[in-house]
PDB file of C-alpha atoms in Angstrom:
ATOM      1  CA  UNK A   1    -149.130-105.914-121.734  1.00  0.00           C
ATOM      2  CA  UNK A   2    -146.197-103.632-123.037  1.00  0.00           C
ATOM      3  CA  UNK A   3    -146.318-101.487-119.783  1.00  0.00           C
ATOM      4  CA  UNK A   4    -146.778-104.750-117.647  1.00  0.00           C
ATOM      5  CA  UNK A   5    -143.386-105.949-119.334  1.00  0.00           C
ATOM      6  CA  UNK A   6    -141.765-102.837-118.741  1.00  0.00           C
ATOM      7  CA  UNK A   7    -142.956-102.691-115.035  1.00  0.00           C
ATOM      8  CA  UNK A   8    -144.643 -99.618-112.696  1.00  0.00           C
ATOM      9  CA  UNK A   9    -143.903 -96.095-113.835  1.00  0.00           C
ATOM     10  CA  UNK A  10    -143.936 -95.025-110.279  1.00  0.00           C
ATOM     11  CA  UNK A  11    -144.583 -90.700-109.248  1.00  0.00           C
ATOM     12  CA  UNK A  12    -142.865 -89.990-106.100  1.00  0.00           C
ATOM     13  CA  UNK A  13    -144.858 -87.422-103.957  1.00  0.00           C
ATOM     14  CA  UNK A  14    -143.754 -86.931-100.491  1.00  0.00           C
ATOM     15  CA  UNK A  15    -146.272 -86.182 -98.191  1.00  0.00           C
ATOM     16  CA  UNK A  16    -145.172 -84.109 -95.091  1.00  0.00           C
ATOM     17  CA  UNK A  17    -144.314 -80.893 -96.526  1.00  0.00           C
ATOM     18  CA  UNK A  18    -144.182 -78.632 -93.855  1.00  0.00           C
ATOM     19  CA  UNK A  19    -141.127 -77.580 -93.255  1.00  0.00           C
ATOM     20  CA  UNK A  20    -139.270 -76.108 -90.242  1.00  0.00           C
ATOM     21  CA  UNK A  21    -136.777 -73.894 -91.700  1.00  0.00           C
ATOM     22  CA  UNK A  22    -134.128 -73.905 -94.367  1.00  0.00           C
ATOM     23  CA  UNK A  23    -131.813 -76.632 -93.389  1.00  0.00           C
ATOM     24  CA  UNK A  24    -134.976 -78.488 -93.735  1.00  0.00           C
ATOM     25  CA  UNK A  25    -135.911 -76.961 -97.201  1.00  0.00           C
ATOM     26  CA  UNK A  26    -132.840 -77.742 -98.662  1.00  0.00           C
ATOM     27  CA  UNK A  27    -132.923 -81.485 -97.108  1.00  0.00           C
ATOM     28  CA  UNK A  28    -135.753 -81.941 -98.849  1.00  0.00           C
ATOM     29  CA  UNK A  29    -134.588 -80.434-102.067  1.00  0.00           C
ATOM     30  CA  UNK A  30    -131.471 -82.619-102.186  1.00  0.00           C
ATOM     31  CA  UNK A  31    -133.860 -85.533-101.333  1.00  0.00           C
ATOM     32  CA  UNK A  32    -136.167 -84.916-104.225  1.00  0.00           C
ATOM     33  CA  UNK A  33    -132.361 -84.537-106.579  1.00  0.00           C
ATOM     34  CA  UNK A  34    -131.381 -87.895-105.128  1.00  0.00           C
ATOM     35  CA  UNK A  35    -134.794 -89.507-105.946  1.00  0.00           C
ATOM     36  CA  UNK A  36    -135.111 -88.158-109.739  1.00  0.00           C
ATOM     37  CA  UNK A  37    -131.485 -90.270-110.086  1.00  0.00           C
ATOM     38  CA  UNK A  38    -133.277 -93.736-109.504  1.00  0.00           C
ATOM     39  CA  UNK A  39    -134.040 -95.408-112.573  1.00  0.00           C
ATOM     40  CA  UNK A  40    -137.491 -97.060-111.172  1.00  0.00           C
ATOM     41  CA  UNK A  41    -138.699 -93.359-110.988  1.00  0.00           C
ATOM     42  CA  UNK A  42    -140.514 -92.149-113.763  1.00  0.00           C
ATOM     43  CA  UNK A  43    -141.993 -89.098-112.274  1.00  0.00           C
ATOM     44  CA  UNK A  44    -141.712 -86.542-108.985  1.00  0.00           C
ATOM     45  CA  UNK A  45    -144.618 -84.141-107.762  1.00  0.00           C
ATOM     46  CA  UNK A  46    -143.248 -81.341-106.416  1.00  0.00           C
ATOM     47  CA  UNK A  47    -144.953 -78.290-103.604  1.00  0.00           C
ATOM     48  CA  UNK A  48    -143.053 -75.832-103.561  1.00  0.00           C
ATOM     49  CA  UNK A  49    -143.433 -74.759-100.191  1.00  0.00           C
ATOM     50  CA  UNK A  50    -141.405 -78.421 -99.052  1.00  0.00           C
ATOM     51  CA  UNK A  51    -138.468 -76.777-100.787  1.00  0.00           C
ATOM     52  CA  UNK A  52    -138.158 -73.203 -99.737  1.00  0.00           C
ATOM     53  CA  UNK A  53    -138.797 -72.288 -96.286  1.00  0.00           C
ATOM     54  CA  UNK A  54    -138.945 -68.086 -96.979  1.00  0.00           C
ATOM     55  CA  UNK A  55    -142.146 -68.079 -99.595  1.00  0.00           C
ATOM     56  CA  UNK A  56    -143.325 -64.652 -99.125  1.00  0.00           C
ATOM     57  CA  UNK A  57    -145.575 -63.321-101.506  1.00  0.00           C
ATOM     58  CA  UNK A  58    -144.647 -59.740-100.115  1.00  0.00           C
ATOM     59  CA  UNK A  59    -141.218 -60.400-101.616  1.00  0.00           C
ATOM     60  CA  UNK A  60    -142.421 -61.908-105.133  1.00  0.00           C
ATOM     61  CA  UNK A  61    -139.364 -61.312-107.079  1.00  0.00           C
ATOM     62  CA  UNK A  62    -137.021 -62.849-104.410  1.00  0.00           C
ATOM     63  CA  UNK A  63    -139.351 -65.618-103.673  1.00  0.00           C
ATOM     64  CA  UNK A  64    -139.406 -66.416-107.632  1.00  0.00           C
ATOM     65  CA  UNK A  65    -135.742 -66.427-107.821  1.00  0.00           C
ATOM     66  CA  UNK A  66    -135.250 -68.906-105.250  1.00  0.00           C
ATOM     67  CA  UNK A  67    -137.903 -71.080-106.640  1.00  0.00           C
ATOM     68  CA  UNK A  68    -136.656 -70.890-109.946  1.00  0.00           C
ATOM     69  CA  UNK A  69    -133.439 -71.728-108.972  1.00  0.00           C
ATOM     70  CA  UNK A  70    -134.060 -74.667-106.920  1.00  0.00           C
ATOM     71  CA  UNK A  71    -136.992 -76.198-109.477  1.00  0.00           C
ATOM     72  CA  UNK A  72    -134.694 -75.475-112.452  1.00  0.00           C
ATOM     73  CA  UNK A  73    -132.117 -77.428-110.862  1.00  0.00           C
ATOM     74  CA  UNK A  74    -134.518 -80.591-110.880  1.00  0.00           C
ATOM     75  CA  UNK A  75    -135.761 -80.116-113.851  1.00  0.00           C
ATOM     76  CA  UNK A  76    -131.938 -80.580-115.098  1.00  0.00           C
ATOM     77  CA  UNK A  77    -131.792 -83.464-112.749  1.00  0.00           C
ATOM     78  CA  UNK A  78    -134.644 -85.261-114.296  1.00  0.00           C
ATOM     79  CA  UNK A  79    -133.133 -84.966-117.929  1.00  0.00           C
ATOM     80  CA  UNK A  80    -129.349 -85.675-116.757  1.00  0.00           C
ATOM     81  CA  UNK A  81    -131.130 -89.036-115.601  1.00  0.00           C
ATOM     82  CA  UNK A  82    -133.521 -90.068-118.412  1.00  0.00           C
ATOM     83  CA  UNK A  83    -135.813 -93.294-118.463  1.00  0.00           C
ATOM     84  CA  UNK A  84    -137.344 -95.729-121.087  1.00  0.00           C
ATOM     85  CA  UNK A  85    -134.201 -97.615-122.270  1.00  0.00           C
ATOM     86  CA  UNK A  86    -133.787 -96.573-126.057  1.00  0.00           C
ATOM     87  CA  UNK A  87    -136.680 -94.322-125.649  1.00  0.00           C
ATOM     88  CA  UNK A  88    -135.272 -92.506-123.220  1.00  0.00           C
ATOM     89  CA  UNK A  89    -136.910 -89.205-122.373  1.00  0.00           C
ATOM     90  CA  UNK A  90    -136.309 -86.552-119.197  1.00  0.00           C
ATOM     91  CA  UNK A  91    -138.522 -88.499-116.182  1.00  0.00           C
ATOM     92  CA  UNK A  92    -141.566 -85.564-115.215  1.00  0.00           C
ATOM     93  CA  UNK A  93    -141.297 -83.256-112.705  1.00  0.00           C
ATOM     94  CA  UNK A  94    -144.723 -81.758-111.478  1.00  0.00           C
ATOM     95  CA  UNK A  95    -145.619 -78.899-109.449  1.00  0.00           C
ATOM     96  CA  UNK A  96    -148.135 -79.657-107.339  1.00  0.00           C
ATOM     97  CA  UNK A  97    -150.264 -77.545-105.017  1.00  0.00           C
ATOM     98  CA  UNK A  98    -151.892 -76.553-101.816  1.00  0.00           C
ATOM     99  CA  UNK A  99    -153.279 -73.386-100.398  1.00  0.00           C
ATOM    100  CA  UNK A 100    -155.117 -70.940-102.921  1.00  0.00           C
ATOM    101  CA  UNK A 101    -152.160 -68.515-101.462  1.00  0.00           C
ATOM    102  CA  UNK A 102    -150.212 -70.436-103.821  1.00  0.00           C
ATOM    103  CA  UNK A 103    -151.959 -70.873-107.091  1.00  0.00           C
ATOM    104  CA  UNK A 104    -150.638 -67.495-109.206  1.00  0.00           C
ATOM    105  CA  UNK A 105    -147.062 -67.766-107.185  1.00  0.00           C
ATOM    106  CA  UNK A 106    -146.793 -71.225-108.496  1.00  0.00           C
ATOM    107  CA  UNK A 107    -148.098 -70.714-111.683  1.00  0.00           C
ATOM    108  CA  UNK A 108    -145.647 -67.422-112.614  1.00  0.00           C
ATOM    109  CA  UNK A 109    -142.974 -69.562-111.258  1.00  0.00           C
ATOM    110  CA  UNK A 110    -144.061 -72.489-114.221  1.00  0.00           C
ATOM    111  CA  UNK A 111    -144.658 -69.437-116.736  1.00  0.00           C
ATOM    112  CA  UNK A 112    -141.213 -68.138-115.971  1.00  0.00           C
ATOM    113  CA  UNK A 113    -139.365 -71.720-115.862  1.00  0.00           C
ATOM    114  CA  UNK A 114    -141.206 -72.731-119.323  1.00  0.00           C
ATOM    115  CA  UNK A 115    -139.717 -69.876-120.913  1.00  0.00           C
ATOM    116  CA  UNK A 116    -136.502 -70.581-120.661  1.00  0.00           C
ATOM    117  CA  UNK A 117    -134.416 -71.899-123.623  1.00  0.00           C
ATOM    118  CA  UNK A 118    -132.215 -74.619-121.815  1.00  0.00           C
ATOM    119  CA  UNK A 119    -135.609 -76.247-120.445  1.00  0.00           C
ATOM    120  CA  UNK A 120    -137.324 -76.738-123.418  1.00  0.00           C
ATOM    121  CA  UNK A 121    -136.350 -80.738-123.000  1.00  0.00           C
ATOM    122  CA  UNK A 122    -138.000 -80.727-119.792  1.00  0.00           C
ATOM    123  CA  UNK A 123    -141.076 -82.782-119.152  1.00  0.00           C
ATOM    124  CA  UNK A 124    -142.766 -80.329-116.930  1.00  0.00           C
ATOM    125  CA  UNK A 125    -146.510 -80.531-116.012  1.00  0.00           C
ATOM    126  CA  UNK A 126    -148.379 -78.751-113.271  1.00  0.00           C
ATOM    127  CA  UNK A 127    -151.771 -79.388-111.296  1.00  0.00           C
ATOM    128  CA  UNK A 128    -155.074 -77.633-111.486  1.00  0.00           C
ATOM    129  CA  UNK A 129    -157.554 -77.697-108.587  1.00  0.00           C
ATOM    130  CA  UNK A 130    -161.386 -77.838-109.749  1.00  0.00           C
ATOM    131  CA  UNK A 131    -162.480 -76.462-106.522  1.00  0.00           C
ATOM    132  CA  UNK A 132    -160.989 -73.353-107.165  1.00  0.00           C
ATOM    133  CA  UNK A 133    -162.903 -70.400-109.303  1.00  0.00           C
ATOM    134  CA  UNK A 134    -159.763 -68.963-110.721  1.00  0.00           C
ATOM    135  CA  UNK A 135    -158.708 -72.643-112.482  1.00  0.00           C
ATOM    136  CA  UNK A 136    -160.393 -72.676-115.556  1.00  0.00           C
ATOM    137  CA  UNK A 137    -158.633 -68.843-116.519  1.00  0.00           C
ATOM    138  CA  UNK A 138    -155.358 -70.499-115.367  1.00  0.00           C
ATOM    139  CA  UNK A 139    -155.904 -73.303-117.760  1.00  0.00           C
ATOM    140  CA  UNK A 140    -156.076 -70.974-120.565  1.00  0.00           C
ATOM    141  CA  UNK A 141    -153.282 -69.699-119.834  1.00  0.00           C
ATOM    142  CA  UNK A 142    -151.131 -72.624-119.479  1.00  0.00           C
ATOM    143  CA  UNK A 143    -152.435 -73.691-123.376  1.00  0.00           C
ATOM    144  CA  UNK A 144    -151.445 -70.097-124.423  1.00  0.00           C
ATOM    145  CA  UNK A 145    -148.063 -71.223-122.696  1.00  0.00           C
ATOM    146  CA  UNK A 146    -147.623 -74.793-124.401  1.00  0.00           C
ATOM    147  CA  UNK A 147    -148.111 -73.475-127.775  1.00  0.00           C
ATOM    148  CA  UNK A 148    -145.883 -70.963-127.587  1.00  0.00           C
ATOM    149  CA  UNK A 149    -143.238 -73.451-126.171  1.00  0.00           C
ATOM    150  CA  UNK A 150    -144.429 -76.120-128.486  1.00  0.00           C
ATOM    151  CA  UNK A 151    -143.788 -73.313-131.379  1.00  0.00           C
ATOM    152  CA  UNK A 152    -140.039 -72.313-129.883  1.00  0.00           C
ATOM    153  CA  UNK A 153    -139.155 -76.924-130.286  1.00  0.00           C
ATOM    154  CA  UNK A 154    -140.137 -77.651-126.750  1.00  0.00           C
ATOM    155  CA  UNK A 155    -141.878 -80.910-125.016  1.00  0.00           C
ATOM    156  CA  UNK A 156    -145.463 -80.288-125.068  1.00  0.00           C
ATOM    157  CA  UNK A 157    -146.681 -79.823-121.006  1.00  0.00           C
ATOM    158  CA  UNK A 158    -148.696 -82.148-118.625  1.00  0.00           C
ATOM    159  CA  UNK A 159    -151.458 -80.971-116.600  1.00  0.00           C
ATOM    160  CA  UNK A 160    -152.962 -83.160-114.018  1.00  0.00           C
ATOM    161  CA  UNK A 161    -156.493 -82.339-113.274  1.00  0.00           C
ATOM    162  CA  UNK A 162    -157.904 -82.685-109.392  1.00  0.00           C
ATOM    163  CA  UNK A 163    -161.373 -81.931-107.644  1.00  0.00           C
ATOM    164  CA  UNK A 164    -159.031 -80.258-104.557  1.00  0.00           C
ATOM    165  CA  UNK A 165    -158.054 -81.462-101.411  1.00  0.00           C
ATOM    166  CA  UNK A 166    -158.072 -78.860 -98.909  1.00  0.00           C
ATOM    167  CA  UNK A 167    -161.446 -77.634 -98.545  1.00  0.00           C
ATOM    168  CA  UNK A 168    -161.832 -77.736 -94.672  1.00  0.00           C
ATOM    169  CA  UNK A 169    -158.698 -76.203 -94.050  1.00  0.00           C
ATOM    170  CA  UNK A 170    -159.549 -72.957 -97.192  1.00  0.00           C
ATOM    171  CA  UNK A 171    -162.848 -72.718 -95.373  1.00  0.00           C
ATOM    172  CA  UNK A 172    -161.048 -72.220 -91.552  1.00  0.00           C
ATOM    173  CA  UNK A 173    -158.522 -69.898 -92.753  1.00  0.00           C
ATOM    174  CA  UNK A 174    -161.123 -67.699 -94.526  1.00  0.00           C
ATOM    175  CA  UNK A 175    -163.435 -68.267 -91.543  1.00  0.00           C
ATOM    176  CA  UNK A 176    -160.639 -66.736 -89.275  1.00  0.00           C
ATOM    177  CA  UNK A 177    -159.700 -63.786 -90.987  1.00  0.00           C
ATOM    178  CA  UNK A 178    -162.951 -62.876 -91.968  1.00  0.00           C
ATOM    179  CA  UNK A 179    -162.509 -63.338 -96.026  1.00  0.00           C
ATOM    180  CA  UNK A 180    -164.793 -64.959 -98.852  1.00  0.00           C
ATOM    181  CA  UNK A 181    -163.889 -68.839 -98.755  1.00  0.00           C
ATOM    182  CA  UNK A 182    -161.633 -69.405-102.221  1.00  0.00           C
ATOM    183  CA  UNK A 183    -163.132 -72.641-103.198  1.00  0.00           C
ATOM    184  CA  UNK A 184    -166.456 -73.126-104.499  1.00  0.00           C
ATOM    185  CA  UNK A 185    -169.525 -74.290-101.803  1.00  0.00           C
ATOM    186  CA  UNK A 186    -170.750 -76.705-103.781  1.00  0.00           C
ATOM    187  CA  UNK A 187    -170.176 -80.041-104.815  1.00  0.00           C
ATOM    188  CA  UNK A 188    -172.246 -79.346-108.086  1.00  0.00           C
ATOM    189  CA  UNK A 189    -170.129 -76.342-108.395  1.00  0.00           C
ATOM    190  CA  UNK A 190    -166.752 -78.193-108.372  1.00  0.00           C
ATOM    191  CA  UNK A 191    -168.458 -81.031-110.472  1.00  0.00           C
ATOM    192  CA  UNK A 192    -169.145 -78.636-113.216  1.00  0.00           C
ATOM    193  CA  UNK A 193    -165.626 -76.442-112.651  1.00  0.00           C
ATOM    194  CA  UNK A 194    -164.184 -80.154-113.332  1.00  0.00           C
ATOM    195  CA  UNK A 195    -166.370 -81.425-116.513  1.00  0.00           C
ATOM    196  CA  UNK A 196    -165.545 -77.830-118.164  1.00  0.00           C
ATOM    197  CA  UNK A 197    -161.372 -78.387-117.413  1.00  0.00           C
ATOM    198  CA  UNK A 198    -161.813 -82.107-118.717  1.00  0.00           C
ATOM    199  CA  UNK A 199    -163.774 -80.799-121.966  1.00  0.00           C
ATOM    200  CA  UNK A 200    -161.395 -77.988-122.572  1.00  0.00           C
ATOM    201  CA  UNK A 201    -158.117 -79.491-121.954  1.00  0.00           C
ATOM    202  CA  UNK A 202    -159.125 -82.600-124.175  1.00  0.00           C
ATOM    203  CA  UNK A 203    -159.525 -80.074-127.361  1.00  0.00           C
ATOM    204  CA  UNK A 204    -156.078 -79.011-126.568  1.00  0.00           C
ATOM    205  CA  UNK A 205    -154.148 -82.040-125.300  1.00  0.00           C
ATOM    206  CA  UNK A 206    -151.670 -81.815-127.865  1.00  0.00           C
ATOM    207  CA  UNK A 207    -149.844 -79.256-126.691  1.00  0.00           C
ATOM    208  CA  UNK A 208    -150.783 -79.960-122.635  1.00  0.00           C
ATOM    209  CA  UNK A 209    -151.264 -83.649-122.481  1.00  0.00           C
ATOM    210  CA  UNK A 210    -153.807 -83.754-119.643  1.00  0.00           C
ATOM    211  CA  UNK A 211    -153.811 -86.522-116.178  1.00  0.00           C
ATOM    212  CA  UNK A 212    -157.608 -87.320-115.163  1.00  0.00           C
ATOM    213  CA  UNK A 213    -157.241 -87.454-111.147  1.00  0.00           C
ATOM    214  CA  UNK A 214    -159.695 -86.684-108.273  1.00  0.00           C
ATOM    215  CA  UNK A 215    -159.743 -86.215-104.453  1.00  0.00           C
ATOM    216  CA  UNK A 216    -162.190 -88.213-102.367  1.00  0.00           C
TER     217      UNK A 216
END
């Protein structure tokens, strides 16, 4: 009834991230800066590919500086512009994700952001896809991360946990250039991948409060 009387918490994720080039990349950076000033906004999602039109993982070190930059910049937009009245706290910015490609690019980009002194405010979170092998290692290090930040006076994280939503298009791209396919086969597989990040991120939800989501 409290929440009713406060109204909808609402988390903005704009669908349609490809991008055509950098123009477009920053349009849609400034858009995301414009949304994270509205007060009925509690919370953005964020892929990082719908900001940054040059992500080469060739070029890791330039790639992560632009990144950096440009999600730094809303994280400070997002505690410039707080929300809860006389509870006020930063709104949540979360980095979302698609292609496998992306998991450890996005994930050192979070490790490197988290680190950083002037962020320790932020209310940062970050989403973990079941169908992927690799998740449940990444989700041990994200707790390593949170208690160390938690340790140094910052917010705990968020992690939002997801079965995975782009299954046919993992299994084409592998099929085309001849690789393993990155996600599991299996429904059972993912099932189980999914129980074991809900079971392990409940024992440590006080440092990385955990989101229960799904893909159908």
């Amino acid at each position: 009834a409290q929440r009713a009387a406060q109204g909808i918490a609402v988390n903005l994720n704009r669908l349609g991230e490809a991008i055509l080039g950098e123009d477009e990349a920053r349009a849609r950076h400034a858009v995301y800066l414009r949304t994270l000033e509205r007060p009925d906004i509690e919370a953005v999602s964020v892929k990082v590919s719908s900001i940054a039109s040059q992500i080469n993982l060739l070029a890791w070190s330039d790639t992560l500086d632009v990144l950096e930059a440009r999600v730094g910049e809303l994280y400070r937009a997002a505690m410039h512009h707080p929300i809860g009245g006389e509870r006020a706290r930063p709104k949540l910015v979360m980095l979302d994700m698609e292609e496998y490609r992306d998991l450890e690019l996005t994930m050192a980009l979070f490790e490197r952001l988290m680190g950083r002194d002037d962020l320790l405010d932020a209310r940062a979170g970050i989403v973990l896809q079941a169908y992927l092998p690799d998740t449940h290692a990444t989700q041990w290090r994200l707790v390593t991360l949170a208690r160390e930040r938690v340790a140094r006076g910052g917010r705990p994280i968020h992690v939002r946990l997801v079965k995975g939503a782009n299954l046919a298009m993992e299994r084409v791209d592998a099929a085309i250039h001849g690789w393993p396919q990155a996600p599991y086969k299996t429904k059972a597989e993912v099932d189980a991948n999914y129980k074991r990040l809900v079971m392990f991120g409940m024992q440590h939800a006080d440092v990385a409060h955990i989101g229960i989501a799904s893909h159908n």
